[in-house]
């Protein structure tokens, strides 16, 4: 599903794609147990690489790609045409985006009681110690610098999948 909105005369794309299941355990699960990942990334090439890595890692059931921080807040807070939007089980968040950057998204999510329990993994090109420190201070659950090669990105995504969807318990059904 591709949904386009035009706030402030800018086009924002929200794309939802069904992909693969996480584990054999999940293969037997019904649709209510499907896991949702939101990737918030403004660069179309990086969007494609993350999607391909998730596909290669056979990590998820559904991916929603949102192109900027303001749009993801509209979706997360179910504003306007997104009133029926689902909330993610995990948010992969770039830091440097137009309109509302990743730091502002984390700040807004952690100040909203309905959103603060959603795990946020910063996935960015920035290796700045200031960005790392501030992301954690604002409430990010993890900070990962985007790997340079696709193979390393797949490895990172597989590791994220193991940790977030097999090891830890996520709050489900309350969001």
mmCIF file with all atom_site columns, C-alpha atoms in Angstrom:
data_model
loop_
_atom_site.group_PDB
_atom_site.id
_atom_site.type_symbol
_atom_site.label_atom_id
_atom_site.label_alt_id
_atom_site.label_comp_id
_atom_site.label_asym_id
_atom_site.label_entity_id
_atom_site.label_seq_id
_atom_site.pdbx_PDB_ins_code
_atom_site.Cartn_x
_atom_site.Cartn_y
_atom_site.Cartn_z
_atom_site.occupancy
_atom_site.B_iso_or_equiv
_atom_site.pdbx_formal_charge
_atom_site.auth_seq_id
_atom_site.auth_comp_id
_atom_site.auth_asym_id
_atom_site.auth_atom_id
_atom_site.pdbx_PDB_model_num
ATOM 1   C CA . UNK A 1 1   ? 0.000  0.000   0.000  1.00 0.00 ? 1   UNK A CA 1
ATOM 2   C CA . UNK A 1 2   ? 1.440  3.362   -0.925 1.00 0.00 ? 2   UNK A CA 1
ATOM 3   C CA . UNK A 1 3   ? -0.128 6.388   0.743  1.00 0.00 ? 3   UNK A CA 1
ATOM 4   C CA . UNK A 1 4   ? 0.934  9.882   -0.218 1.00 0.00 ? 4   UNK A CA 1
ATOM 5   C CA . UNK A 1 5   ? 0.100  12.998  1.773  1.00 0.00 ? 5   UNK A CA 1
ATOM 6   C CA . UNK A 1 6   ? 1.057  16.566  1.004  1.00 0.00 ? 6   UNK A CA 1
ATOM 7   C CA . UNK A 1 7   ? 1.519  18.568  4.214  1.00 0.00 ? 7   UNK A CA 1
ATOM 8   C CA . UNK A 1 8   ? 3.126  21.933  3.519  1.00 0.00 ? 8   UNK A CA 1
ATOM 9   C CA . UNK A 1 9   ? 3.175  21.079  -0.210 1.00 0.00 ? 9   UNK A CA 1
ATOM 10  C CA . UNK A 1 10  ? 5.734  18.316  0.361  1.00 0.00 ? 10  UNK A CA 1
ATOM 11  C CA . UNK A 1 11  ? 5.047  14.719  -0.583 1.00 0.00 ? 11  UNK A CA 1
ATOM 12  C CA . UNK A 1 12  ? 5.490  12.172  2.170  1.00 0.00 ? 12  UNK A CA 1
ATOM 13  C CA . UNK A 1 13  ? 5.470  8.526   1.307  1.00 0.00 ? 13  UNK A CA 1
ATOM 14  C CA . UNK A 1 14  ? 4.288  5.793   3.641  1.00 0.00 ? 14  UNK A CA 1
ATOM 15  C CA . UNK A 1 15  ? 4.776  2.312   2.219  1.00 0.00 ? 15  UNK A CA 1
ATOM 16  C CA . UNK A 1 16  ? 3.615  -0.953  3.779  1.00 0.00 ? 16  UNK A CA 1
ATOM 17  C CA . UNK A 1 17  ? 4.978  -4.257  2.504  1.00 0.00 ? 17  UNK A CA 1
ATOM 18  C CA . UNK A 1 18  ? 4.453  -7.788  3.744  1.00 0.00 ? 18  UNK A CA 1
ATOM 19  C CA . UNK A 1 19  ? 7.707  -9.723  4.005  1.00 0.00 ? 19  UNK A CA 1
ATOM 20  C CA . UNK A 1 20  ? 8.822  -12.876 5.827  1.00 0.00 ? 20  UNK A CA 1
ATOM 21  C CA . UNK A 1 21  ? 8.373  -14.398 9.247  1.00 0.00 ? 21  UNK A CA 1
ATOM 22  C CA . UNK A 1 22  ? 11.054 -14.268 11.927 1.00 0.00 ? 22  UNK A CA 1
ATOM 23  C CA . UNK A 1 23  ? 11.399 -17.875 13.064 1.00 0.00 ? 23  UNK A CA 1
ATOM 24  C CA . UNK A 1 24  ? 9.860  -21.296 12.669 1.00 0.00 ? 24  UNK A CA 1
ATOM 25  C CA . UNK A 1 25  ? 7.961  -20.496 15.876 1.00 0.00 ? 25  UNK A CA 1
ATOM 26  C CA . UNK A 1 26  ? 6.349  -17.560 14.108 1.00 0.00 ? 26  UNK A CA 1
ATOM 27  C CA . UNK A 1 27  ? 5.613  -19.611 10.989 1.00 0.00 ? 27  UNK A CA 1
ATOM 28  C CA . UNK A 1 28  ? 2.831  -21.337 12.895 1.00 0.00 ? 28  UNK A CA 1
ATOM 29  C CA . UNK A 1 29  ? 1.436  -18.076 14.275 1.00 0.00 ? 29  UNK A CA 1
ATOM 30  C CA . UNK A 1 30  ? -1.700 -16.493 12.890 1.00 0.00 ? 30  UNK A CA 1
ATOM 31  C CA . UNK A 1 31  ? -2.027 -13.002 11.413 1.00 0.00 ? 31  UNK A CA 1
ATOM 32  C CA . UNK A 1 32  ? -2.667 -11.433 14.831 1.00 0.00 ? 32  UNK A CA 1
ATOM 33  C CA . UNK A 1 33  ? 0.846  -12.446 15.861 1.00 0.00 ? 33  UNK A CA 1
ATOM 34  C CA . UNK A 1 34  ? 2.547  -10.782 12.901 1.00 0.00 ? 34  UNK A CA 1
ATOM 35  C CA . UNK A 1 35  ? 5.361  -8.401  13.788 1.00 0.00 ? 35  UNK A CA 1
ATOM 36  C CA . UNK A 1 36  ? 5.475  -4.868  12.409 1.00 0.00 ? 36  UNK A CA 1
ATOM 37  C CA . UNK A 1 37  ? 8.641  -2.872  11.845 1.00 0.00 ? 37  UNK A CA 1
ATOM 38  C CA . UNK A 1 38  ? 8.613  0.788   10.884 1.00 0.00 ? 38  UNK A CA 1
ATOM 39  C CA . UNK A 1 39  ? 11.696 2.108   9.086  1.00 0.00 ? 39  UNK A CA 1
ATOM 40  C CA . UNK A 1 40  ? 11.932 5.894   9.139  1.00 0.00 ? 40  UNK A CA 1
ATOM 41  C CA . UNK A 1 41  ? 14.395 6.851   6.422  1.00 0.00 ? 41  UNK A CA 1
ATOM 42  C CA . UNK A 1 42  ? 14.392 9.781   3.987  1.00 0.00 ? 42  UNK A CA 1
ATOM 43  C CA . UNK A 1 43  ? 16.974 8.397   1.538  1.00 0.00 ? 43  UNK A CA 1
ATOM 44  C CA . UNK A 1 44  ? 15.294 6.164   -1.063 1.00 0.00 ? 44  UNK A CA 1
ATOM 45  C CA . UNK A 1 45  ? 18.440 4.094   -1.640 1.00 0.00 ? 45  UNK A CA 1
ATOM 46  C CA . UNK A 1 46  ? 18.806 3.439   2.087  1.00 0.00 ? 46  UNK A CA 1
ATOM 47  C CA . UNK A 1 47  ? 15.089 2.545   2.255  1.00 0.00 ? 47  UNK A CA 1
ATOM 48  C CA . UNK A 1 48  ? 15.656 -0.045  -0.453 1.00 0.00 ? 48  UNK A CA 1
ATOM 49  C CA . UNK A 1 49  ? 18.789 -1.429  1.233  1.00 0.00 ? 49  UNK A CA 1
ATOM 50  C CA . UNK A 1 50  ? 17.057 -1.803  4.596  1.00 0.00 ? 50  UNK A CA 1
ATOM 51  C CA . UNK A 1 51  ? 14.090 -3.501  2.940  1.00 0.00 ? 51  UNK A CA 1
ATOM 52  C CA . UNK A 1 52  ? 16.369 -5.861  1.009  1.00 0.00 ? 52  UNK A CA 1
ATOM 53  C CA . UNK A 1 53  ? 18.357 -6.644  4.165  1.00 0.00 ? 53  UNK A CA 1
ATOM 54  C CA . UNK A 1 54  ? 15.161 -7.402  6.091  1.00 0.00 ? 54  UNK A CA 1
ATOM 55  C CA . UNK A 1 55  ? 14.019 -9.620  3.238  1.00 0.00 ? 55  UNK A CA 1
ATOM 56  C CA . UNK A 1 56  ? 17.398 -11.373 3.040  1.00 0.00 ? 56  UNK A CA 1
ATOM 57  C CA . UNK A 1 57  ? 17.418 -11.877 6.817  1.00 0.00 ? 57  UNK A CA 1
ATOM 58  C CA . UNK A 1 58  ? 13.847 -13.272 6.608  1.00 0.00 ? 58  UNK A CA 1
ATOM 59  C CA . UNK A 1 59  ? 13.153 -11.082 9.590  1.00 0.00 ? 59  UNK A CA 1
ATOM 60  C CA . UNK A 1 60  ? 9.690  -9.648  9.514  1.00 0.00 ? 60  UNK A CA 1
ATOM 61  C CA . UNK A 1 61  ? 6.114  -10.001 8.523  1.00 0.00 ? 61  UNK A CA 1
ATOM 62  C CA . UNK A 1 62  ? 5.363  -6.386  7.678  1.00 0.00 ? 62  UNK A CA 1
ATOM 63  C CA . UNK A 1 63  ? 7.506  -3.340  6.967  1.00 0.00 ? 63  UNK A CA 1
ATOM 64  C CA . UNK A 1 64  ? 6.214  0.209   6.927  1.00 0.00 ? 64  UNK A CA 1
ATOM 65  C CA . UNK A 1 65  ? 8.624  2.725   5.402  1.00 0.00 ? 65  UNK A CA 1
ATOM 66  C CA . UNK A 1 66  ? 8.082  6.363   6.300  1.00 0.00 ? 66  UNK A CA 1
ATOM 67  C CA . UNK A 1 67  ? 10.163 9.083   4.676  1.00 0.00 ? 67  UNK A CA 1
ATOM 68  C CA . UNK A 1 68  ? 10.416 11.650  7.478  1.00 0.00 ? 68  UNK A CA 1
ATOM 69  C CA . UNK A 1 69  ? 9.918  12.220  11.189 1.00 0.00 ? 69  UNK A CA 1
ATOM 70  C CA . UNK A 1 70  ? 6.826  14.384  10.904 1.00 0.00 ? 70  UNK A CA 1
ATOM 71  C CA . UNK A 1 71  ? 5.058  11.730  8.831  1.00 0.00 ? 71  UNK A CA 1
ATOM 72  C CA . UNK A 1 72  ? 5.957  8.921   11.246 1.00 0.00 ? 72  UNK A CA 1
ATOM 73  C CA . UNK A 1 73  ? 4.485  10.942  14.115 1.00 0.00 ? 73  UNK A CA 1
ATOM 74  C CA . UNK A 1 74  ? 1.265  11.353  12.090 1.00 0.00 ? 74  UNK A CA 1
ATOM 75  C CA . UNK A 1 75  ? 1.142  7.574   11.619 1.00 0.00 ? 75  UNK A CA 1
ATOM 76  C CA . UNK A 1 76  ? 2.121  6.740   15.224 1.00 0.00 ? 76  UNK A CA 1
ATOM 77  C CA . UNK A 1 77  ? -0.388 9.180   16.687 1.00 0.00 ? 77  UNK A CA 1
ATOM 78  C CA . UNK A 1 78  ? -3.017 8.046   14.181 1.00 0.00 ? 78  UNK A CA 1
ATOM 79  C CA . UNK A 1 79  ? -3.733 11.542  12.907 1.00 0.00 ? 79  UNK A CA 1
ATOM 80  C CA . UNK A 1 80  ? -5.893 12.294  9.888  1.00 0.00 ? 80  UNK A CA 1
ATOM 81  C CA . UNK A 1 81  ? -5.931 9.604   7.243  1.00 0.00 ? 81  UNK A CA 1
ATOM 82  C CA . UNK A 1 82  ? -3.814 7.364   9.490  1.00 0.00 ? 82  UNK A CA 1
ATOM 83  C CA . UNK A 1 83  ? -6.552 6.940   12.128 1.00 0.00 ? 83  UNK A CA 1
ATOM 84  C CA . UNK A 1 84  ? -6.561 3.159   11.604 1.00 0.00 ? 84  UNK A CA 1
ATOM 85  C CA . UNK A 1 85  ? -2.780 2.732   11.362 1.00 0.00 ? 85  UNK A CA 1
ATOM 86  C CA . UNK A 1 86  ? -1.107 -0.036  13.313 1.00 0.00 ? 86  UNK A CA 1
ATOM 87  C CA . UNK A 1 87  ? 1.661  0.726   15.758 1.00 0.00 ? 87  UNK A CA 1
ATOM 88  C CA . UNK A 1 88  ? 5.025  -0.944  15.243 1.00 0.00 ? 88  UNK A CA 1
ATOM 89  C CA . UNK A 1 89  ? 6.655  -3.586  17.389 1.00 0.00 ? 89  UNK A CA 1
ATOM 90  C CA . UNK A 1 90  ? 9.994  -1.931  16.560 1.00 0.00 ? 90  UNK A CA 1
ATOM 91  C CA . UNK A 1 91  ? 11.002 1.405   15.019 1.00 0.00 ? 91  UNK A CA 1
ATOM 92  C CA . UNK A 1 92  ? 14.225 1.715   12.975 1.00 0.00 ? 92  UNK A CA 1
ATOM 93  C CA . UNK A 1 93  ? 15.004 5.421   12.909 1.00 0.00 ? 93  UNK A CA 1
ATOM 94  C CA . UNK A 1 94  ? 17.432 7.534   10.916 1.00 0.00 ? 94  UNK A CA 1
ATOM 95  C CA . UNK A 1 95  ? 18.597 10.683  12.692 1.00 0.00 ? 95  UNK A CA 1
ATOM 96  C CA . UNK A 1 96  ? 19.169 13.206  9.944  1.00 0.00 ? 96  UNK A CA 1
ATOM 97  C CA . UNK A 1 97  ? 15.924 13.789  8.056  1.00 0.00 ? 97  UNK A CA 1
ATOM 98  C CA . UNK A 1 98  ? 14.000 16.797  6.754  1.00 0.00 ? 98  UNK A CA 1
ATOM 99  C CA . UNK A 1 99  ? 11.003 18.379  8.514  1.00 0.00 ? 99  UNK A CA 1
ATOM 100 C CA . UNK A 1 100 ? 11.487 16.542  11.836 1.00 0.00 ? 100 UNK A CA 1
ATOM 101 C CA . UNK A 1 101 ? 14.705 14.717  12.577 1.00 0.00 ? 101 UNK A CA 1
ATOM 102 C CA . UNK A 1 102 ? 15.132 11.472  14.472 1.00 0.00 ? 102 UNK A CA 1
ATOM 103 C CA . UNK A 1 103 ? 16.084 13.190  17.730 1.00 0.00 ? 103 UNK A CA 1
ATOM 104 C CA . UNK A 1 104 ? 12.787 15.081  17.705 1.00 0.00 ? 104 UNK A CA 1
ATOM 105 C CA . UNK A 1 105 ? 10.906 11.844  16.976 1.00 0.00 ? 105 UNK A CA 1
ATOM 106 C CA . UNK A 1 106 ? 12.493 10.108  19.981 1.00 0.00 ? 106 UNK A CA 1
ATOM 107 C CA . UNK A 1 107 ? 11.726 13.105  22.196 1.00 0.00 ? 107 UNK A CA 1
ATOM 108 C CA . UNK A 1 108 ? 8.082  13.170  21.046 1.00 0.00 ? 108 UNK A CA 1
ATOM 109 C CA . UNK A 1 109 ? 7.641  9.406   21.424 1.00 0.00 ? 109 UNK A CA 1
ATOM 110 C CA . UNK A 1 110 ? 9.098  9.296   24.921 1.00 0.00 ? 110 UNK A CA 1
ATOM 111 C CA . UNK A 1 111 ? 6.848  12.163  26.058 1.00 0.00 ? 111 UNK A CA 1
ATOM 112 C CA . UNK A 1 112 ? 3.706  10.397  24.758 1.00 0.00 ? 112 UNK A CA 1
ATOM 113 C CA . UNK A 1 113 ? 2.388  7.696   27.146 1.00 0.00 ? 113 UNK A CA 1
ATOM 114 C CA . UNK A 1 114 ? 0.869  5.765   24.223 1.00 0.00 ? 114 UNK A CA 1
ATOM 115 C CA . UNK A 1 115 ? 4.170  5.630   22.297 1.00 0.00 ? 115 UNK A CA 1
ATOM 116 C CA . UNK A 1 116 ? 6.904  5.464   24.917 1.00 0.00 ? 116 UNK A CA 1
ATOM 117 C CA . UNK A 1 117 ? 6.956  1.655   25.114 1.00 0.00 ? 117 UNK A CA 1
ATOM 118 C CA . UNK A 1 118 ? 7.743  1.215   21.394 1.00 0.00 ? 118 UNK A CA 1
ATOM 119 C CA . UNK A 1 119 ? 11.411 0.196   21.072 1.00 0.00 ? 119 UNK A CA 1
ATOM 120 C CA . UNK A 1 120 ? 13.463 2.655   19.013 1.00 0.00 ? 120 UNK A CA 1
ATOM 121 C CA . UNK A 1 121 ? 16.648 1.539   17.279 1.00 0.00 ? 121 UNK A CA 1
ATOM 122 C CA . UNK A 1 122 ? 18.609 4.399   15.769 1.00 0.00 ? 122 UNK A CA 1
ATOM 123 C CA . UNK A 1 123 ? 20.064 3.202   12.451 1.00 0.00 ? 123 UNK A CA 1
ATOM 124 C CA . UNK A 1 124 ? 22.110 6.036   11.017 1.00 0.00 ? 124 UNK A CA 1
ATOM 125 C CA . UNK A 1 125 ? 25.309 6.951   9.197  1.00 0.00 ? 125 UNK A CA 1
ATOM 126 C CA . UNK A 1 126 ? 26.341 9.293   12.012 1.00 0.00 ? 126 UNK A CA 1
ATOM 127 C CA . UNK A 1 127 ? 29.146 8.094   14.225 1.00 0.00 ? 127 UNK A CA 1
ATOM 128 C CA . UNK A 1 128 ? 29.198 11.328  16.204 1.00 0.00 ? 128 UNK A CA 1
ATOM 129 C CA . UNK A 1 129 ? 29.645 10.729  19.938 1.00 0.00 ? 129 UNK A CA 1
ATOM 130 C CA . UNK A 1 130 ? 27.271 13.648  20.524 1.00 0.00 ? 130 UNK A CA 1
ATOM 131 C CA . UNK A 1 131 ? 24.559 11.907  18.453 1.00 0.00 ? 131 UNK A CA 1
ATOM 132 C CA . UNK A 1 132 ? 25.102 8.625   20.303 1.00 0.00 ? 132 UNK A CA 1
ATOM 133 C CA . UNK A 1 133 ? 24.937 10.305  23.723 1.00 0.00 ? 133 UNK A CA 1
ATOM 134 C CA . UNK A 1 134 ? 21.902 12.436  22.906 1.00 0.00 ? 134 UNK A CA 1
ATOM 135 C CA . UNK A 1 135 ? 19.999 9.521   21.348 1.00 0.00 ? 135 UNK A CA 1
ATOM 136 C CA . UNK A 1 136 ? 20.364 7.469   24.520 1.00 0.00 ? 136 UNK A CA 1
ATOM 137 C CA . UNK A 1 137 ? 19.561 10.447  26.747 1.00 0.00 ? 137 UNK A CA 1
ATOM 138 C CA . UNK A 1 138 ? 16.348 10.999  24.770 1.00 0.00 ? 138 UNK A CA 1
ATOM 139 C CA . UNK A 1 139 ? 15.351 7.355   25.196 1.00 0.00 ? 139 UNK A CA 1
ATOM 140 C CA . UNK A 1 140 ? 16.627 5.348   22.217 1.00 0.00 ? 140 UNK A CA 1
ATOM 141 C CA . UNK A 1 141 ? 16.922 1.656   23.018 1.00 0.00 ? 141 UNK A CA 1
ATOM 142 C CA . UNK A 1 142 ? 19.879 1.055   20.681 1.00 0.00 ? 142 UNK A CA 1
ATOM 143 C CA . UNK A 1 143 ? 22.188 3.060   18.459 1.00 0.00 ? 143 UNK A CA 1
ATOM 144 C CA . UNK A 1 144 ? 23.643 1.385   15.375 1.00 0.00 ? 144 UNK A CA 1
ATOM 145 C CA . UNK A 1 145 ? 25.847 2.973   12.767 1.00 0.00 ? 145 UNK A CA 1
ATOM 146 C CA . UNK A 1 146 ? 24.780 1.798   9.313  1.00 0.00 ? 146 UNK A CA 1
ATOM 147 C CA . UNK A 1 147 ? 27.302 -0.704  7.987  1.00 0.00 ? 147 UNK A CA 1
ATOM 148 C CA . UNK A 1 148 ? 29.161 0.133   4.794  1.00 0.00 ? 148 UNK A CA 1
ATOM 149 C CA . UNK A 1 149 ? 28.465 -3.150  2.984  1.00 0.00 ? 149 UNK A CA 1
ATOM 150 C CA . UNK A 1 150 ? 25.168 -4.868  2.278  1.00 0.00 ? 150 UNK A CA 1
ATOM 151 C CA . UNK A 1 151 ? 26.429 -8.140  3.774  1.00 0.00 ? 151 UNK A CA 1
ATOM 152 C CA . UNK A 1 152 ? 27.207 -6.403  7.061  1.00 0.00 ? 152 UNK A CA 1
ATOM 153 C CA . UNK A 1 153 ? 23.789 -4.712  7.016  1.00 0.00 ? 153 UNK A CA 1
ATOM 154 C CA . UNK A 1 154 ? 22.133 -8.131  6.628  1.00 0.00 ? 154 UNK A CA 1
ATOM 155 C CA . UNK A 1 155 ? 24.180 -9.407  9.589  1.00 0.00 ? 155 UNK A CA 1
ATOM 156 C CA . UNK A 1 156 ? 23.109 -6.405  11.698 1.00 0.00 ? 156 UNK A CA 1
ATOM 157 C CA . UNK A 1 157 ? 19.450 -6.925  10.738 1.00 0.00 ? 157 UNK A CA 1
ATOM 158 C CA . UNK A 1 158 ? 19.626 -10.659 11.569 1.00 0.00 ? 158 UNK A CA 1
ATOM 159 C CA . UNK A 1 159 ? 21.143 -9.816  14.950 1.00 0.00 ? 159 UNK A CA 1
ATOM 160 C CA . UNK A 1 160 ? 18.419 -7.226  15.591 1.00 0.00 ? 160 UNK A CA 1
ATOM 161 C CA . UNK A 1 161 ? 15.802 -9.818  14.707 1.00 0.00 ? 161 UNK A CA 1
ATOM 162 C CA . UNK A 1 162 ? 17.260 -12.382 17.068 1.00 0.00 ? 162 UNK A CA 1
ATOM 163 C CA . UNK A 1 163 ? 17.445 -9.908  19.917 1.00 0.00 ? 163 UNK A CA 1
ATOM 164 C CA . UNK A 1 164 ? 14.174 -7.996  19.507 1.00 0.00 ? 164 UNK A CA 1
ATOM 165 C CA . UNK A 1 165 ? 11.906 -10.799 18.274 1.00 0.00 ? 165 UNK A CA 1
ATOM 166 C CA . UNK A 1 166 ? 13.310 -13.967 19.848 1.00 0.00 ? 166 UNK A CA 1
ATOM 167 C CA . UNK A 1 167 ? 15.052 -12.979 23.083 1.00 0.00 ? 167 UNK A CA 1
ATOM 168 C CA . UNK A 1 168 ? 13.193 -10.018 24.575 1.00 0.00 ? 168 UNK A CA 1
ATOM 169 C CA . UNK A 1 169 ? 9.487  -9.808  25.325 1.00 0.00 ? 169 UNK A CA 1
ATOM 170 C CA . UNK A 1 170 ? 7.731  -6.923  23.599 1.00 0.00 ? 170 UNK A CA 1
ATOM 171 C CA . UNK A 1 171 ? 4.437  -5.394  24.744 1.00 0.00 ? 171 UNK A CA 1
ATOM 172 C CA . UNK A 1 172 ? 1.945  -6.718  22.196 1.00 0.00 ? 172 UNK A CA 1
ATOM 173 C CA . UNK A 1 173 ? -1.669 -5.845  21.670 1.00 0.00 ? 173 UNK A CA 1
ATOM 174 C CA . UNK A 1 174 ? -1.664 -2.865  24.027 1.00 0.00 ? 174 UNK A CA 1
ATOM 175 C CA . UNK A 1 175 ? -0.487 -0.342  21.489 1.00 0.00 ? 175 UNK A CA 1
#
